[in-house]
CSV table of C-alpha atoms and ligand atoms in Angstrom, one decimal:
chain,number,residue,atom,x,y,z
A,241,MET,CA,0.0,0.0,0.0
A,242,LEU,CA,1.4,3.4,-0.9
A,243,ASP,CA,1.9,5.9,1.9
A,244,ILE,CA,0.7,9.1,0.1
A,245,VAL,CA,2.4,12.2,1.5
A,246,THR,CA,-0.2,15.0,1.6
A,247,PRO,CA,0.6,18.7,1.8
A,248,THR,CA,-1.1,18.9,5.2
A,249,ARG,CA,1.9,17.3,6.8
A,250,PRO,CA,4.9,19.5,7.3
A,251,LEU,CA,7.3,19.0,4.5
A,252,PRO,CA,11.0,18.5,5.4
A,253,GLY,CA,13.7,20.6,3.8
A,254,THR,CA,11.6,23.7,3.3
A,255,SER,CA,13.9,26.7,3.6
A,256,MET,CA,11.6,29.6,2.7
A,257,ASP,CA,8.8,29.9,5.3
A,258,GLU,CA,5.4,29.2,3.9
A,259,GLU,CA,4.0,32.7,4.3
A,260,THR,CA,6.8,34.3,2.4
A,261,PHE,CA,6.5,31.6,-0.3
A,262,GLU,CA,2.8,32.1,-0.7
A,263,ALA,CA,3.4,35.8,-1.1
A,264,PHE,CA,6.0,35.0,-3.8
A,265,LEU,CA,3.6,32.7,-5.6
A,266,ASP,CA,1.0,35.5,-5.6
A,267,GLN,CA,3.5,37.9,-7.1
A,268,LEU,CA,4.5,35.2,-9.7
A,269,ARG,CA,0.9,34.6,-10.7
A,270,ARG,CA,0.4,38.3,-11.3
A,271,PHE,CA,3.6,38.4,-13.3
A,272,ILE,CA,2.4,35.4,-15.4
A,273,ARG,CA,-1.0,37.0,-15.9
A,274,GLU,CA,0.2,40.6,-16.6
A,275,ARG,CA,3.5,40.1,-18.3
A,276,LEU,CA,4.2,36.5,-19.5
A,277,ILE,CA,0.8,35.6,-21.0
A,278,PRO,CA,0.3,39.0,-22.8
A,279,ALA,CA,3.8,38.6,-24.4
A,280,GLU,CA,3.1,35.1,-25.8
A,281,PRO,CA,2.3,36.3,-29.3
A,282,GLU,CA,5.6,38.2,-29.4
A,283,VAL,CA,7.5,35.1,-28.2
A,284,ILE,CA,5.8,32.9,-30.7
A,285,GLU,CA,6.3,35.3,-33.6
A,286,ALA,CA,10.0,36.0,-32.8
A,287,ASN,CA,10.7,32.4,-31.6
A,288,ARG,CA,12.6,33.9,-28.7
A,289,VAL,CA,11.9,35.3,-25.3
A,290,PRO,CA,12.6,39.0,-25.6
A,291,GLN,CA,15.5,40.5,-23.7
A,292,TRP,CA,13.2,42.9,-21.7
A,293,LEU,CA,11.3,39.9,-20.3
A,294,LEU,CA,14.4,37.9,-19.6
A,295,ASP,CA,15.6,40.9,-17.6
A,296,GLU,CA,12.3,41.0,-15.7
A,297,MET,CA,12.6,37.2,-15.0
A,298,ARG,CA,16.1,37.7,-13.7
A,299,ASP,CA,15.0,40.6,-11.5
A,300,MET,CA,12.3,38.4,-10.0
A,301,GLY,CA,15.0,35.8,-9.1
A,302,LEU,CA,13.6,33.1,-11.3
A,303,PHE,CA,17.0,31.8,-12.4
A,304,GLY,CA,18.1,31.2,-8.8
A,305,LEU,CA,15.0,29.5,-7.4
A,306,THR,CA,16.8,26.4,-6.2
A,307,THR,CA,20.2,28.0,-5.5
A,308,PRO,CA,21.1,28.3,-1.8
A,309,GLU,CA,20.5,31.8,-0.4
A,310,GLU,CA,24.2,32.3,0.4
A,311,LEU,CA,25.0,31.9,-3.3
A,312,GLY,CA,22.4,34.4,-4.4
A,313,GLY,CA,19.4,32.2,-4.9
A,314,ALA,CA,16.0,31.8,-3.2
A,315,GLY,CA,16.9,28.3,-1.7
A,316,LEU,CA,13.4,26.9,-2.4
A,317,SER,CA,12.7,23.3,-1.3
A,318,VAL,CA,11.8,20.7,-3.9
A,319,SER,CA,8.1,21.1,-3.3
A,320,GLN,CA,8.2,24.8,-3.4
A,321,TYR,CA,10.2,24.8,-6.6
A,322,ILE,CA,7.9,22.3,-8.3
A,323,ARG,CA,4.9,24.4,-7.3
A,324,VAL,CA,6.6,27.4,-9.1
A,325,ILE,CA,7.1,25.3,-12.2
A,326,ARG,CA,3.5,24.2,-12.2
A,327,GLU,CA,2.5,27.9,-12.3
A,328,LEU,CA,5.1,28.4,-15.1
A,329,GLY,CA,3.3,25.6,-17.0
A,330,TRP,CA,0.5,28.0,-17.8
A,331,PRO,CA,2.2,30.6,-20.0
A,332,ALA,CA,4.1,29.6,-23.2
A,333,PRO,CA,6.6,26.9,-22.4
A,334,ALA,CA,9.5,29.0,-23.7
A,335,TYR,CA,9.7,30.8,-20.3
A,336,ARG,CA,10.1,27.7,-18.3
A,337,ALA,CA,12.5,26.1,-20.8
A,338,THR,CA,14.7,29.2,-20.7
A,339,LEU,CA,15.1,29.2,-16.9
A,340,SER,CA,14.6,25.6,-15.9
A,341,ILE,CA,18.0,24.2,-16.9
A,342,ASN,CA,19.5,26.8,-14.5
A,343,THR,CA,17.2,25.9,-11.7
A,344,GLY,CA,16.9,22.2,-12.4
A,345,MET,CA,19.4,19.9,-14.2
A,346,PHE,CA,22.4,22.3,-14.0
A,347,SER,CA,21.9,23.3,-10.3
A,348,THR,CA,20.9,19.9,-9.1
A,349,ALA,CA,24.0,18.3,-10.7
A,350,LEU,CA,26.2,21.0,-9.1
A,351,THR,CA,24.5,21.0,-5.7
A,352,LYS,CA,24.7,17.2,-5.5
A,353,GLY,CA,28.0,16.6,-7.2
A,354,GLY,CA,30.0,19.8,-7.5
A,355,THR,CA,33.0,20.8,-5.3
A,356,PRO,CA,32.4,23.8,-2.9
A,357,GLU,CA,34.6,25.9,-5.3
A,358,GLN,CA,32.6,24.8,-8.3
A,359,GLN,CA,29.3,25.5,-6.5
A,360,ARG,CA,30.5,29.0,-5.5
A,361,GLU,CA,31.4,30.0,-9.0
A,362,TRP,CA,28.9,28.2,-11.3
A,363,LEU,CA,25.8,28.2,-9.1
A,364,THR,CA,26.3,31.9,-8.4
A,365,ARG,CA,26.5,32.6,-12.1
A,366,ALA,CA,23.5,30.5,-12.9
A,367,ALA,CA,21.4,32.2,-10.1
A,368,ALA,CA,22.4,35.6,-11.5
A,369,GLY,CA,20.8,34.6,-14.8
A,370,GLU,CA,23.6,33.5,-17.1
A,371,ILE,CA,21.6,31.0,-19.1
A,372,ALA,CA,22.7,27.3,-18.8
A,373,CYS,CA,22.4,24.2,-21.0
A,374,PHE,CA,22.8,20.5,-20.1
A,375,GLY,CA,24.4,18.3,-22.8
A,376,LEU,CA,23.7,14.6,-22.5
A,377,THR,CA,22.0,13.6,-25.8
A,378,GLU,CA,24.0,13.0,-29.0
A,379,PRO,CA,23.2,12.1,-32.6
A,380,ASP,CA,23.6,8.3,-31.8
A,381,SER,CA,22.5,8.2,-28.2
A,382,GLY,CA,19.4,9.5,-26.5
A,383,SER,CA,17.5,7.0,-24.3
A,384,ASP,CA,20.7,4.9,-24.2
A,385,SER,CA,22.6,7.9,-22.8
A,386,ALA,CA,25.6,5.9,-21.5
A,387,ALA,CA,26.5,5.1,-25.1
A,388,LEU,CA,27.5,8.7,-25.7
A,389,LYS,CA,30.6,9.2,-27.8
A,390,THR,CA,31.9,12.7,-26.9
A,391,ARG,CA,35.5,12.2,-25.7
A,392,ALA,CA,37.4,14.1,-22.9
A,393,VAL,CA,41.1,13.3,-22.9
A,394,ARG,CA,43.4,14.5,-20.1
A,395,ASP,CA,46.2,16.8,-21.3
A,396,GLY,CA,48.2,18.2,-18.4
A,397,ASP,CA,45.9,20.4,-16.2
A,398,HIS,CA,43.2,20.4,-18.9
A,399,TYR,CA,40.8,18.0,-20.6
A,400,VAL,CA,40.3,18.2,-24.4
A,401,LEU,CA,36.7,17.6,-25.5
A,402,ASN,CA,35.5,16.5,-28.9
A,403,GLY,CA,32.0,15.5,-30.0
A,404,THR,CA,28.5,16.6,-30.9
A,405,LYS,CA,25.5,17.1,-28.6
A,406,ARG,CA,22.0,17.1,-30.0
A,407,TYR,CA,18.7,18.8,-29.1
A,408,ILE,CA,20.3,20.9,-26.4
A,409,THR,CA,17.8,23.3,-24.8
A,410,ASN,CA,19.1,26.9,-24.7
A,411,ALA,CA,22.2,26.0,-26.8
A,412,PRO,CA,21.9,29.1,-29.0
A,413,ILE,CA,21.7,31.5,-26.0
A,414,ALA,CA,23.5,29.7,-23.2
A,415,LYS,CA,26.6,31.0,-21.4
A,416,LEU,CA,27.1,28.0,-19.1
A,417,GLY,CA,27.2,24.4,-20.1
A,418,LEU,CA,27.3,21.1,-18.2
A,419,ILE,CA,28.5,18.6,-20.7
A,420,MET,CA,28.8,14.8,-20.3
A,421,ALA,CA,31.8,13.2,-22.0
A,422,ARG,CA,33.6,9.9,-21.9
A,423,THR,CA,36.9,9.8,-20.0
A,424,HIS,CA,37.4,6.1,-20.8
A,425,ALA,CA,37.0,4.8,-24.4
A,426,GLU,CA,35.5,1.5,-23.2
A,427,PRO,CA,32.3,1.2,-21.1
A,428,LEU,CA,33.0,0.8,-17.3
A,429,PRO,CA,30.7,-0.7,-14.7
A,430,LYS,CA,28.1,1.7,-13.3
A,431,ASN,CA,28.8,3.9,-16.3
A,432,ALA,CA,32.0,5.2,-14.7
A,433,HIS,CA,33.4,5.9,-18.2
A,434,ILE,CA,31.3,9.1,-18.1
A,435,SER,CA,32.3,12.4,-16.5
A,436,ALA,CA,30.7,15.8,-16.4
A,437,PHE,CA,32.4,19.1,-17.3
A,438,LEU,CA,31.5,22.7,-16.6
A,439,ILE,CA,32.2,24.8,-19.7
A,440,ASP,CA,31.9,28.4,-20.8
A,441,MET,CA,29.8,28.3,-24.0
A,442,ASP,CA,31.9,31.0,-25.5
A,443,ALA,CA,35.2,29.1,-25.0
A,444,PRO,CA,37.2,28.5,-28.2
A,445,GLY,CA,36.0,25.3,-30.0
A,446,VAL,CA,32.4,25.4,-28.7
A,447,THR,CA,29.8,26.1,-31.4
A,448,ALA,CA,26.0,26.1,-31.1
A,449,GLY,CA,24.2,25.2,-34.3
A,450,SER,CA,21.2,27.2,-35.6
A,451,PRO,CA,18.0,26.5,-33.7
A,452,ASP,CA,16.1,23.4,-34.9
A,453,HIS,CA,12.6,23.8,-36.3
A,454,LYS,CA,10.2,22.1,-33.8
A,455,MET,CA,6.5,21.1,-33.7
A,456,GLY,CA,5.7,23.4,-30.9
A,457,GLN,CA,7.0,25.3,-27.9
A,458,ARG,CA,8.2,28.2,-30.0
A,459,GLY,CA,10.7,30.4,-28.2
A,460,ALA,CA,12.2,27.4,-26.4
A,461,LEU,CA,15.4,27.0,-28.5
A,462,ILE,CA,17.2,23.7,-29.1
A,463,ALA,CA,20.3,23.1,-31.2
A,464,ASP,CA,23.4,21.0,-31.6
A,465,VAL,CA,26.5,21.8,-29.6
A,466,ILE,CA,29.7,21.0,-31.5
A,467,LEU,CA,32.9,20.6,-29.4
A,468,GLU,CA,36.2,20.8,-31.3
A,469,ASP,CA,39.4,20.5,-29.3
A,470,VAL,CA,37.8,22.4,-26.5
A,471,ARG,CA,40.3,22.8,-23.7
A,472,VAL,CA,38.6,22.7,-20.3
A,473,PRO,CA,40.6,23.3,-17.1
A,474,ALA,CA,40.7,20.1,-15.0
A,475,ALA,CA,39.2,22.2,-12.1
A,476,ASN,CA,36.0,22.1,-14.2
A,477,LEU,CA,35.6,18.4,-13.9
A,478,LEU,CA,32.4,18.1,-11.9
A,479,GLY,CA,33.2,16.9,-8.4
A,480,GLY,CA,36.9,16.9,-9.2
A,481,GLU,CA,36.8,13.2,-10.0
A,482,GLU,CA,36.4,11.2,-13.2
A,483,GLY,CA,33.5,8.8,-13.5
A,484,LYS,CA,30.9,10.8,-11.6
A,485,GLY,CA,29.1,12.2,-14.6
A,486,PHE,CA,26.5,9.6,-15.2
A,487,LEU,CA,25.3,9.7,-11.6
A,488,ALA,CA,25.2,13.5,-11.7
A,489,ALA,CA,23.1,13.2,-14.9
A,490,MET,CA,20.7,10.7,-13.4
A,491,GLN,CA,20.3,12.7,-10.2
A,492,ALA,CA,19.6,15.8,-12.3
A,493,LEU,CA,17.1,13.8,-14.3
A,494,ASP,CA,15.0,13.1,-11.1
A,495,SER,CA,14.7,16.8,-10.7
A,496,GLY,CA,14.1,17.3,-14.4
A,497,ARG,CA,11.3,14.8,-14.4
A,498,LEU,CA,9.5,16.4,-11.5
A,499,SER,CA,9.8,19.7,-13.4
A,500,VAL,CA,8.4,18.3,-16.7
A,501,GLY,CA,5.6,16.6,-14.9
A,502,ALA,CA,4.7,19.9,-13.1
A,503,ALA,CA,4.9,21.8,-16.4
A,504,ALA,CA,2.6,19.3,-18.1
A,505,LEU,CA,0.2,19.7,-15.1
A,506,GLY,CA,0.2,23.4,-15.5
A,507,LEU,CA,-0.4,23.2,-19.3
A,508,ALA,CA,-3.2,20.7,-18.8
A,509,GLU,CA,-4.9,23.1,-16.3
A,510,ARG,CA,-4.7,25.9,-18.7
A,511,ALA,CA,-6.0,23.8,-21.6
A,512,LEU,CA,-8.9,22.6,-19.5
A,513,GLU,CA,-9.8,26.2,-18.6
A,514,THR,CA,-9.7,27.0,-22.3
A,515,GLY,CA,-12.0,24.1,-23.1
A,516,LEU,CA,-14.4,25.0,-20.3
A,517,ARG,CA,-14.7,28.6,-21.5
A,518,TYR,CA,-15.3,27.4,-25.1
A,519,ALA,CA,-17.9,24.9,-24.0
A,520,THR,CA,-19.9,27.5,-22.2
A,521,GLU,CA,-19.8,30.0,-25.1
A,522,ARG,CA,-20.2,27.8,-28.1
A,523,LYS,CA,-23.8,26.8,-29.0
A,524,ALA,CA,-25.1,23.8,-31.0
A,525,PHE,CA,-28.6,22.6,-31.3
A,526,GLY,CA,-29.8,25.8,-29.7
A,527,GLU,CA,-27.8,25.5,-26.4
A,528,PRO,CA,-24.3,25.7,-25.0
A,529,ILE,CA,-22.3,22.6,-25.8
A,530,ALA,CA,-21.4,22.4,-22.1
A,531,ASN,CA,-25.0,21.2,-21.5
A,532,PHE,CA,-24.3,18.0,-23.5
A,533,GLN,CA,-23.3,15.1,-21.3
A,534,LEU,CA,-20.7,13.8,-23.7
A,535,ILE,CA,-18.9,17.2,-23.5
A,536,GLN,CA,-19.2,17.1,-19.7
A,537,ALA,CA,-17.6,13.6,-19.7
A,538,MET,CA,-14.5,15.0,-21.5
A,539,LEU,CA,-14.4,17.9,-19.0
A,540,ALA,CA,-14.9,15.6,-16.0
A,541,ASP,CA,-12.3,13.0,-17.1
A,542,SER,CA,-9.8,15.8,-17.6
A,543,ARG,CA,-10.5,17.4,-14.2
A,544,ALA,CA,-10.2,14.0,-12.4
A,545,GLU,CA,-6.9,13.2,-14.2
A,546,ILE,CA,-5.5,16.6,-13.3
A,547,TYR,CA,-6.4,16.0,-9.7
A,548,ALA,CA,-4.6,12.6,-9.8
A,549,ALA,CA,-1.5,14.2,-11.2
A,550,GLU,CA,-1.6,16.9,-8.6
A,551,CYS,CA,-1.7,14.3,-5.8
A,552,MET,CA,1.2,12.5,-7.4
A,553,MET,CA,3.2,15.7,-7.6
A,554,TRP,CA,2.9,16.5,-3.9
A,555,ASP,CA,3.8,12.9,-3.0
A,556,ALA,CA,6.8,12.6,-5.3
A,557,CYS,CA,8.1,16.0,-4.2
A,558,ALA,CA,7.9,15.1,-0.5
A,559,ARG,CA,9.7,11.8,-1.2
A,560,ALA,CA,12.4,13.5,-3.2
A,561,GLU,CA,12.9,15.8,-0.2
A,562,ARG,CA,13.6,12.8,2.0
A,563,GLY,CA,16.1,11.2,-0.4
A,564,ARG,CA,16.2,9.8,-3.9
A,565,ALA,CA,12.7,9.0,-5.2
A,566,THR,CA,13.5,7.8,-8.7
A,567,LEU,CA,10.4,5.6,-9.1
A,568,GLU,CA,8.0,8.2,-8.0
A,569,CYS,CA,9.6,11.0,-10.1
A,570,SER,CA,9.3,8.7,-13.1
A,571,ALA,CA,5.8,7.7,-12.3
A,572,PHE,CA,4.7,11.3,-11.9
A,573,LYS,CA,6.5,12.4,-15.1
A,574,MET,CA,4.9,9.5,-17.0
A,575,PHE,CA,1.4,10.0,-15.7
A,576,SER,CA,1.3,13.7,-15.8
A,577,THR,CA,2.7,14.1,-19.4
A,578,GLU,CA,0.5,11.3,-20.8
A,579,MET,CA,-2.5,12.9,-18.9
A,580,CYS,CA,-1.6,16.3,-20.4
A,581,GLY,CA,-1.6,14.7,-23.9
A,582,ARG,CA,-5.1,13.3,-23.3
A,583,VAL,CA,-6.4,16.6,-21.9
A,584,VAL,CA,-5.2,18.7,-24.8
A,585,ASP,CA,-6.6,16.2,-27.3
A,586,ARG,CA,-10.0,16.4,-25.6
A,587,VAL,CA,-9.8,20.2,-25.6
A,588,VAL,CA,-9.2,20.2,-29.3
A,589,GLN,CA,-12.2,17.9,-29.7
A,590,ILE,CA,-14.4,20.2,-27.5
A,591,HIS,CA,-13.5,23.0,-29.9
A,592,GLY,CA,-14.6,21.0,-33.0
A,593,GLY,CA,-13.3,22.5,-36.2
A,594,ALA,CA,-12.0,25.6,-34.4
A,595,GLY,CA,-9.6,23.3,-32.4
A,596,TYR,CA,-7.8,22.6,-35.6
A,597,LEU,CA,-7.2,26.3,-36.4
A,598,ALA,CA,-4.0,28.1,-35.4
A,599,GLU,CA,-6.0,31.1,-34.2
A,600,TYR,CA,-7.3,29.2,-31.2
A,601,ASP,CA,-5.1,28.4,-28.2
A,602,ALA,CA,-6.3,24.8,-28.3
A,603,GLU,CA,-4.2,24.0,-31.4
A,604,ARG,CA,-1.0,25.5,-29.9
A,605,LEU,CA,-1.5,23.8,-26.6
A,606,PHE,CA,-1.9,20.5,-28.4
A,607,ARG,CA,1.4,20.9,-30.2
A,608,ASP,CA,3.2,22.4,-27.2
A,609,ALA,CA,2.2,19.4,-25.0
A,610,ARG,CA,3.6,16.7,-27.2
A,611,VAL,CA,7.3,16.9,-26.3
A,612,TYR,CA,6.6,16.5,-22.6
A,613,ARG,CA,6.2,12.7,-23.3
A,614,ILE,CA,9.6,12.6,-25.0
A,615,TYR,CA,12.3,14.6,-23.2
A,616,GLU,CA,13.8,13.9,-19.8
A,617,GLY,CA,13.2,10.3,-20.7
A,618,THR,CA,10.4,9.1,-23.0
A,619,THR,CA,7.3,7.4,-21.5
A,620,GLN,CA,8.8,4.0,-22.4
A,621,ILE,CA,12.0,4.9,-20.5
A,622,GLN,CA,9.9,5.8,-17.5
A,623,GLN,CA,8.2,2.5,-17.7
A,624,LEU,CA,11.6,0.7,-17.7
A,625,VAL,CA,12.8,2.8,-14.7
A,626,ILE,CA,9.6,2.0,-12.7
A,627,ALA,CA,9.6,-1.7,-13.6
A,628,LYS,CA,13.3,-2.1,-12.8
A,629,GLN,CA,12.8,-0.5,-9.4
A,630,MET,CA,9.8,-2.7,-8.7
A,631,LEU,CA,11.6,-5.9,-9.6
A,632,ARG,CA,14.7,-4.8,-7.5
A,633,ASP,CA,12.4,-4.2,-4.5
A,634,PHE,CA,10.5,-7.5,-5.0
A,635,VAL,CA,13.7,-9.5,-5.2
A,636,ALA,CA,15.2,-7.7,-2.2
A,637,GLY,CA,12.0,-8.4,-0.2
A,638,SER,CA,11.5,-12.1,-1.1
B,726,FAD,C1,12.6,19.9,-27.4
B,726,FAD,C2,13.7,19.0,-26.9
B,726,FAD,C3,14.6,19.4,-25.9
B,726,FAD,C4,15.6,18.6,-25.4
B,726,FAD,N1,16.5,19.1,-24.5
B,726,FAD,C5,17.6,18.3,-24.2
B,726,FAD,C6,18.6,18.9,-23.4
B,726,FAD,O1,18.6,20.1,-23.0
B,726,FAD,N2,19.7,18.1,-23.1
B,726,FAD,C7,19.8,16.8,-23.5
B,726,FAD,O2,20.8,16.2,-23.3
B,726,FAD,N3,18.8,16.3,-24.3
B,726,FAD,C8,17.7,17.0,-24.7
B,726,FAD,N4,16.7,16.5,-25.5
B,726,FAD,C9,16.9,15.1,-25.9
B,726,FAD,C10,15.8,14.2,-25.3
B,726,FAD,O3,16.1,13.9,-23.9
B,726,FAD,C11,15.8,12.9,-26.1
B,726,FAD,O4,15.3,13.2,-27.4
B,726,FAD,C12,15.1,11.7,-25.5
B,726,FAD,O5,15.7,11.3,-24.3
B,726,FAD,C13,14.9,10.5,-26.4
B,726,FAD,O6,16.1,10.2,-27.0
B,726,FAD,P1,16.1,10.0,-28.6
B,726,FAD,O7,15.5,11.2,-29.3
B,726,FAD,O8,17.5,9.7,-29.0
B,726,FAD,O9,15.2,8.8,-28.9
B,726,FAD,P2,15.6,7.2,-29.0
B,726,FAD,O10,16.4,6.9,-27.8
B,726,FAD,O11,16.2,7.0,-30.3
B,726,FAD,O12,14.2,6.5,-28.9
B,726,FAD,C14,13.3,6.4,-30.0
B,726,FAD,C15,12.1,5.5,-29.5
B,726,FAD,O13,12.6,4.3,-29.0
B,726,FAD,C16,12.1,4.1,-27.7
B,726,FAD,N5,13.1,3.3,-27.0
B,726,FAD,C17,14.4,3.6,-26.8
B,726,FAD,N6,14.9,2.6,-26.0
B,726,FAD,C18,14.0,1.8,-25.6
B,726,FAD,C19,13.9,0.6,-24.8
B,726,FAD,N7,15.0,0.1,-24.2
B,726,FAD,N8,12.7,0.0,-24.6
B,726,FAD,C20,11.6,0.5,-25.2
B,726,FAD,N9,11.6,1.6,-26.0
B,726,FAD,C21,12.7,2.2,-26.2
B,726,FAD,C22,11.9,5.5,-27.2
B,726,FAD,O14,10.9,5.5,-26.1
B,726,FAD,C23,11.3,6.2,-28.4
B,726,FAD,O15,10.0,5.9,-28.5
B,726,FAD,C24,15.7,17.3,-25.9
B,726,FAD,C25,14.8,16.8,-26.9
B,726,FAD,C26,13.8,17.6,-27.4
B,726,FAD,C27,12.9,17.1,-28.5
């Protein structure tokens, strides 16, 4: 039987008091309503978050949400951070994508695996709003990330990196990079052939490709990162030790999965509100379509599934605060993103023909939602993670 952790119990690890945090959430909701949502057409048209909005996001401290206060961040707990991401799931995904590598994968890997000196330098820069990217995926390795080919070869007090990273969020605008590379040519047990490197994205030999054309999420930029004889000081090897890169990446992915699950939850909530509004305004057979029970079924199923995802979010966050919660992070990511896919599909259906037209939000939300089931591990990879853990627990207990 699962012991669901509800928000009524005190959550361990909270470092901003609840009253201050609620005031911050109110301020954020206003910022989303008054600044981020109205700027969506500009972001979508230009395929970029405008500089003036990035500056406002920086001024609000959104790039340092999870960084400890002494390094210039807000020091939010996991639950608080994920609640913020859920709110940021409402406006265009470009906003969350631009800041969430700083606050998620990059800062988690550094907090858990960086040396104190690395944390001081790189977390401070990330919290101040220098945009970060996280490079794991390559042309020939995605789900099978341990098969990556990028090489890092020691040369005196430097490493020399060569390789290509693919689909890297923020690559065209990032200043900071956390790049996974092989420090051993042959695979080692526990993927100890992989190390992680902190790099300046404007270092000689680092090139970001031009932004890829995507199905949705305009303004969230992805591109290749090409590394050609990039000389990285040995002091930038994460944790100061070879072989720790894969663990850092996997720990970062736990946080990334919570974040994607929460973003999908926020997007589903916005989509449902859009569907509800349309259902009450649109008339067919002389009455609002919301009066038809088959439309109500789509609304009700969506609401119930959103509620289920929300409960999972609280529970997975509370568990992650107590230690590693890989199964629950995967289960939440899988359920919430698949749920979001079902909700946006129903919302298009509720809109009828209008749902297929670009001028209605339903069409964009449908496209924006799709990638949530793919990145930070596809649904199939989450199934493998969950099953592996279940079988491990079963064998250990029998
Ligand atoms: C918009 C976007 C942003 C991204 N941002 C980043 C980023 O910032 N940093 C980064 O490193 N990566 C990033 N990625 C990469 C992303 O994480 C990968 O695309 C994803 O992990 C899947 O890898 P792949 O594309 O190589 O697919 P593949 O691994 O080739 O998978 C193809 C299909 O096979 C299935 N499959 C694979 N292995 C198995 C298996 N063992 N059992 C069953 N089915 C399997 C998959 O589920 C999928 O359906 C991003 C991708 C996108 C689209």
